[in-house]
Short mmCIF file of C-alpha atoms in Angstrom, two decimals:
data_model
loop_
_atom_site.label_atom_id
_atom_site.label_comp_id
_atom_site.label_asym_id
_atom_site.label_seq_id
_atom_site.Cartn_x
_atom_site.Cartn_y
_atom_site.Cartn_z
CA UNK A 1182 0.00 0.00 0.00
CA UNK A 1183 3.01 2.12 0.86
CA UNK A 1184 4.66 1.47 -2.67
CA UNK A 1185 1.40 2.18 -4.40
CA UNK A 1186 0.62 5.55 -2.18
CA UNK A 1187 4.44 6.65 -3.66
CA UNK A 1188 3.44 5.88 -6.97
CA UNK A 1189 0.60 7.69 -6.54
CA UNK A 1190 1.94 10.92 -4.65
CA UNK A 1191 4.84 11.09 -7.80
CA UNK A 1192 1.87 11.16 -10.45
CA UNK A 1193 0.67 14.87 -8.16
CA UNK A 1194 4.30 16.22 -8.09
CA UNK A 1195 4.42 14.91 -4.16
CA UNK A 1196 8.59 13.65 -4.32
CA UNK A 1197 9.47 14.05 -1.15
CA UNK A 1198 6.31 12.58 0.42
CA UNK A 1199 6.55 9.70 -2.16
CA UNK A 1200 10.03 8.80 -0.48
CA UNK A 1201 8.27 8.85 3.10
CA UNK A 1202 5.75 6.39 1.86
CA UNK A 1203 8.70 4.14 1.09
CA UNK A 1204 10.57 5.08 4.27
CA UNK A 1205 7.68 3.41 6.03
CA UNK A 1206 7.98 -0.01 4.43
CA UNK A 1207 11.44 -0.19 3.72
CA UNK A 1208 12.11 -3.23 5.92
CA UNK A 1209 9.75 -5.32 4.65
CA UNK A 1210 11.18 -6.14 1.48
CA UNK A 1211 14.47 -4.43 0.30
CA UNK A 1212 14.44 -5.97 -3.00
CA UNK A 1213 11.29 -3.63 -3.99
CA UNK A 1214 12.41 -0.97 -1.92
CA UNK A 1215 15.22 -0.29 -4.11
CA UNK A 1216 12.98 -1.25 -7.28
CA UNK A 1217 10.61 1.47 -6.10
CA UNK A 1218 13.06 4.20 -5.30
CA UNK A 1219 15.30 4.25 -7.82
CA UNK A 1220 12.60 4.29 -9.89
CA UNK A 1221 11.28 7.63 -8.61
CA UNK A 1222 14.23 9.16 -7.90
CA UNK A 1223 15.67 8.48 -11.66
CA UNK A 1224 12.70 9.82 -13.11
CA UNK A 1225 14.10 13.18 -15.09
CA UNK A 1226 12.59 15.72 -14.04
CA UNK A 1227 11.64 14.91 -10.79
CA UNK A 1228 13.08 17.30 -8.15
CA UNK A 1229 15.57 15.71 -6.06
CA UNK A 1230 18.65 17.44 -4.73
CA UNK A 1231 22.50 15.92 -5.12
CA UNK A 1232 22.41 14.55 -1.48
CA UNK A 1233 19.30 12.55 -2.37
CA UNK A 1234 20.39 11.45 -5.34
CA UNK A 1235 23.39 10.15 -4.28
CA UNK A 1236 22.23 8.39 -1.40
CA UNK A 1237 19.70 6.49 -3.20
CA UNK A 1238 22.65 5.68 -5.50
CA UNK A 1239 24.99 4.15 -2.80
CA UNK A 1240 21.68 2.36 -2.04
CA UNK A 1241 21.81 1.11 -5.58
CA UNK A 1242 25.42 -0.07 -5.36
CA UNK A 1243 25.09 -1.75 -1.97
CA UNK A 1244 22.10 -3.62 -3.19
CA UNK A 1245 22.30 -7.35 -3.14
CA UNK A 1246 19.44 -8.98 -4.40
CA UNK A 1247 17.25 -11.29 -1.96
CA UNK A 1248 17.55 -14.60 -4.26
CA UNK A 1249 21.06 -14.33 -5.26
CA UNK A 1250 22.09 -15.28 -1.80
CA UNK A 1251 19.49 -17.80 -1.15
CA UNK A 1252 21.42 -21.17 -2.04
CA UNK A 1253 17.88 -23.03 -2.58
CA UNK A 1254 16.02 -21.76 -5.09
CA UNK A 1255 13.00 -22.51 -6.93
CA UNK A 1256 13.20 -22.06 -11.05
CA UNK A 1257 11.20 -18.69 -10.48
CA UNK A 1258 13.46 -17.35 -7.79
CA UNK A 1259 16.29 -18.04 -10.21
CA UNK A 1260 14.89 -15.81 -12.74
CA UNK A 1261 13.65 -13.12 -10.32
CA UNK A 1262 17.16 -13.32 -9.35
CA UNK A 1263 19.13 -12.55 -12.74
CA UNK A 1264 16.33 -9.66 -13.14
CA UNK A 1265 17.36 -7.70 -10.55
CA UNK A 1266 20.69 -8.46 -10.98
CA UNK A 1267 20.33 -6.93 -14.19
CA UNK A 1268 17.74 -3.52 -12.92
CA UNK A 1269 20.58 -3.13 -10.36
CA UNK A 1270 23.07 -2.39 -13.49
CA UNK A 1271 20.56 -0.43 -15.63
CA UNK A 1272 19.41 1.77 -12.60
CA UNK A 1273 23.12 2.49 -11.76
CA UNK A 1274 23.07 4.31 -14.83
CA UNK A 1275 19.97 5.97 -14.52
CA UNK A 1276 20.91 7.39 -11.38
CA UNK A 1277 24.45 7.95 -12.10
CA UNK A 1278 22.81 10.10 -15.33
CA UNK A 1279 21.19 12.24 -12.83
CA UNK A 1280 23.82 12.33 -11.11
CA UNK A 1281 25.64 13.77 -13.95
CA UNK A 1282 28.00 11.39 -14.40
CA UNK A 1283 27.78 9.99 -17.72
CA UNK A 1284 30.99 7.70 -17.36
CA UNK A 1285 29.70 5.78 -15.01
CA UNK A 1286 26.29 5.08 -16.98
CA UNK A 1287 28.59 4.39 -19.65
CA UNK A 1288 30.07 1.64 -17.84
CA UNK A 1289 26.88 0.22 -16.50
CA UNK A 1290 25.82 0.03 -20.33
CA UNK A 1291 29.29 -1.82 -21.08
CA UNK A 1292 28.62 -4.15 -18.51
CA UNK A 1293 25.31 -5.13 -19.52
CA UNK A 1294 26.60 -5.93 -23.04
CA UNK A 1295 28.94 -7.81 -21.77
CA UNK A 1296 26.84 -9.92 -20.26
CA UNK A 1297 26.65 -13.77 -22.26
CA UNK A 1298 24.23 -16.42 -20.33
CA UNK A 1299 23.74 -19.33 -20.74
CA UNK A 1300 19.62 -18.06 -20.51
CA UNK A 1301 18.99 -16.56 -23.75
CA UNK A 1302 16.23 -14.71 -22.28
CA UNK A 1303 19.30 -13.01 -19.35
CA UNK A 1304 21.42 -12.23 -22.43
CA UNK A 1305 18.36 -10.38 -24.10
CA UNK A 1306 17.07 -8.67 -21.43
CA UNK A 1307 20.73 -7.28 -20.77
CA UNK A 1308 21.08 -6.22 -24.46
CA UNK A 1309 17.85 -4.23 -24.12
CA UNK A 1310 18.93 -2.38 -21.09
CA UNK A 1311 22.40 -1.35 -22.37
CA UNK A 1312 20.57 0.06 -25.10
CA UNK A 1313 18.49 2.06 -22.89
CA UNK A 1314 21.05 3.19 -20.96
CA UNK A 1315 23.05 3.94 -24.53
CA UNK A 1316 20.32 6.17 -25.59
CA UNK A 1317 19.91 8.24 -23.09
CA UNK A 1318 24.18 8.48 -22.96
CA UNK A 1319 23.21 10.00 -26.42
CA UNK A 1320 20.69 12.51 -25.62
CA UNK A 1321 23.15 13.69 -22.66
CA UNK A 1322 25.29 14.22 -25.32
CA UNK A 1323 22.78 16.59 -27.39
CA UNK A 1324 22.54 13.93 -30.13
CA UNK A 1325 19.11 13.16 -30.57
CA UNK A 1326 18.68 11.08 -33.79
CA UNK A 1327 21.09 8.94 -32.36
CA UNK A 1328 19.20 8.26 -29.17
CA UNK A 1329 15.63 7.62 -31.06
CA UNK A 1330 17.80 5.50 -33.15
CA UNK A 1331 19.03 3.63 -29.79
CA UNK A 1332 15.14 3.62 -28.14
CA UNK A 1333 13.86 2.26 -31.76
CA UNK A 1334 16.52 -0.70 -31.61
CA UNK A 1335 15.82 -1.68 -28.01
CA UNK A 1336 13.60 -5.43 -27.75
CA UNK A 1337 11.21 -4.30 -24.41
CA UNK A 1338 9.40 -7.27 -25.44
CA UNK A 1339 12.44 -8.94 -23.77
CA UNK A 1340 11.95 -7.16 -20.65
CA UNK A 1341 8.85 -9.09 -19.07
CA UNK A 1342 10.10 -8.94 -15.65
CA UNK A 1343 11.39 -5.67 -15.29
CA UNK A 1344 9.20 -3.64 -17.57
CA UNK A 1345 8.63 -1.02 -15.00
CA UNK A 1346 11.83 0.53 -16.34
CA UNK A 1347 10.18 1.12 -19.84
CA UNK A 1348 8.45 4.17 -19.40
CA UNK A 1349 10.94 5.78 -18.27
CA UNK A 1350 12.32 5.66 -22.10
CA UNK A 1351 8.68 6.22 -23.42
CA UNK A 1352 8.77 9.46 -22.20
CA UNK A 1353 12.10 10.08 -23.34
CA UNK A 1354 11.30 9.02 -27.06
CA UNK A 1355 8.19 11.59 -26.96
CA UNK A 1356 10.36 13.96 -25.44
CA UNK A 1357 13.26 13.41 -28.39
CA UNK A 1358 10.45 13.51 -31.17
CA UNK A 1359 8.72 16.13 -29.92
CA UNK A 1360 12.43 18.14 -30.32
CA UNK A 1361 12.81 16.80 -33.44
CA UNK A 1362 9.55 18.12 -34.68
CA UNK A 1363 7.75 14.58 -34.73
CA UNK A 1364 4.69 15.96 -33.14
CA UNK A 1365 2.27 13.70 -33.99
CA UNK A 1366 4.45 10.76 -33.16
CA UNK A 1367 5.39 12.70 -29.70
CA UNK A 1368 1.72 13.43 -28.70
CA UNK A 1369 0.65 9.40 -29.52
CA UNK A 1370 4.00 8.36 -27.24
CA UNK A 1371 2.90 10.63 -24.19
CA UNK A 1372 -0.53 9.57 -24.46
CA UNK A 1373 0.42 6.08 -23.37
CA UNK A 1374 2.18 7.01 -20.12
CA UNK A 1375 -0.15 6.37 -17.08
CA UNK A 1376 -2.55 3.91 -18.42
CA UNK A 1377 -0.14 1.11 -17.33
CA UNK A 1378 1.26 -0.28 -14.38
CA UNK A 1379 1.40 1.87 -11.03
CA UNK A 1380 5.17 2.28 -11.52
CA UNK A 1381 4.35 4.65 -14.89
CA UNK A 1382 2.14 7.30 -12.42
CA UNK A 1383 4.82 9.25 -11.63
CA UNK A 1384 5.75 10.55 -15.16
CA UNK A 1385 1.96 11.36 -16.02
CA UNK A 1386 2.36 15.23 -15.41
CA UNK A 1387 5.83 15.26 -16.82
CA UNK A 1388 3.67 13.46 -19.87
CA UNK A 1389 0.85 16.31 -19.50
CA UNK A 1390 3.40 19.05 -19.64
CA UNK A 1391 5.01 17.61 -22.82
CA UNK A 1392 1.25 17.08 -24.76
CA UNK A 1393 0.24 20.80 -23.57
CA UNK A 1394 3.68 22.06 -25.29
CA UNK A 1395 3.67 19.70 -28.28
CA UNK A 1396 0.67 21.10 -28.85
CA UNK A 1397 0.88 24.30 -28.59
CA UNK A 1398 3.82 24.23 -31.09
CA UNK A 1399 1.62 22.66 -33.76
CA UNK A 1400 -0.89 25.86 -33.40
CA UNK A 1401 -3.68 23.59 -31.53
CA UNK A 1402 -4.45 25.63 -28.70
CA UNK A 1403 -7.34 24.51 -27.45
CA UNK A 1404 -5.94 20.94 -27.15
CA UNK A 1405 -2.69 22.26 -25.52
CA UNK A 1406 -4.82 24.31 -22.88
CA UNK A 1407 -6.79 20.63 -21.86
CA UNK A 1408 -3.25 19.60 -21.30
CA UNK A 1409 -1.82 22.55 -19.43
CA UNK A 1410 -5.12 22.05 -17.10
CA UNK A 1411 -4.41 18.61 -16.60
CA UNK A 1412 -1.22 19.37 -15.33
CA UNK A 1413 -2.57 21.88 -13.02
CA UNK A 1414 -4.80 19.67 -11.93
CA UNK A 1415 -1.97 17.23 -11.45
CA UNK A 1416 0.52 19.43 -9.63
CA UNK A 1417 -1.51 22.18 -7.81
CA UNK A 1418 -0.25 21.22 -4.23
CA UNK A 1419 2.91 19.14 -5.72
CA UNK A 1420 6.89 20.37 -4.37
CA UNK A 1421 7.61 23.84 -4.80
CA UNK A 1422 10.07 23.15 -7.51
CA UNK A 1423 7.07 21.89 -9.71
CA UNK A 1424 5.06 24.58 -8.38
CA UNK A 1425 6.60 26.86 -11.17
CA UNK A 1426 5.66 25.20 -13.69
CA UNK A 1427 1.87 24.73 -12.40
CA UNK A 1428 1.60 28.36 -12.33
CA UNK A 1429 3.06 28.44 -15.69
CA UNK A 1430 0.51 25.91 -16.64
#
């Protein structure tokens, strides 16, 4: 209930209380813990400051997941094991992204395409996170073709057991077409955020804002006001550094 409140208080702007909500189950299972708040705290946009960030990203590296020390496993903890083995890699980069530090996503992303099991589904799943964590190297970089490019090549239909860290990269492909002047293809990618699973409800306004621009730019103002309302609606009592852009809104 705790992990689904956070969820819930990202989708209204609500950070900081989102992170209390996990404070108050963190004990009872550290595996989605960390799941949950690196999760929130990687998601761009989302107004963390440096000491948060990094102390969700020591959490990150300290991480060792539940069923890789269990020595008697069933088949399924085996594969929820080489999951998070593999979300522990991708969300080092994530959060070493925010963290600004774009060598050390870089070497997440080399690590993950290094990795060769003997589970062709492990192997995959890596592959499709390096390329995630590629892309957004590339848009870091400025170089925005190449990071659609990236997002377009990566298999999430690979990514069964960790697909909570695909719409994070949704919203980054609307965001890169709507810069690239894809509107139309922007405004359907956006639209898609939030009718998911709970872990896609804190990029909804961040999904708002970008429809109520994208649409503005194409001339449509009546459709871009519905959006700038929604994210009003979304973010009137959210933290004060999305507070600026509600009264933009």
């Amino acid at each position: 209930g705790h992990r689904l409140a956070a969820y819930a208080s990202g989708a209204r702007g609500q950070f900081r209380a989102a992170l209390r909500h996990l404070d108050e189950a963190q004990e009872s299972d550290v595996d989605s813990d960390i799941e949950a708040r690196s999760l929130i705290v990687a998601t761009p946009g989302a107004p963390f400051d440096s000491a948060t960030v990094a102390q969700t990203r020591l959490a990150v590296e300290r991480w060792q997941p539940t069923y890789l020390r269990d020595p008697d496993q069933t088949l399924d903890e085996i594969a929820a094991g080489r999951a998070h083995a593999l979300l522990r890699l991708h969300r080092l980069g994530l959060i070493a992204l925010r963290a600004g530090d774009t060598a050390s996503a870089a070497k997440a992303a080399t690590r993950l395409e290094r990795i060769a099991d003997p589970d062709s589904e492990t192997t995959e799943t890596a592959a499709a996170l390096a390329q995630s964590l590629r892309a957004r190297l590339a848009a870091a970089a400025g170089d925005s073709a190449r990071a659609l490019d990236l997002l377009e090549q990566a298999q999430w239909t690979h990514m069964g057991r960790i697909a909570a860290a695909e719409p994070l990269d949704r919203l980054l492909h609307a965001d890169l077409l709507a810069a690239t002047g894809r509107h139309k293809d922007a405004l359907r990618w956006y639209a898609t955020l939030g009718l998911g699973a709970p872990q896609e409800l804190p990029l909804v306004g961040f999904a708002a804002l970008g429809m109520a621009r994208t649409s503005e730019r194409m001339g449509d103002r009546s459709e871009a006001a519905r959006h700038y309302r929604r994210v009003v609606e979304l973010w009137r009592n959210a933290d004060p550094a999305l507070q600026t852009l509600a009264a933009a809104a």
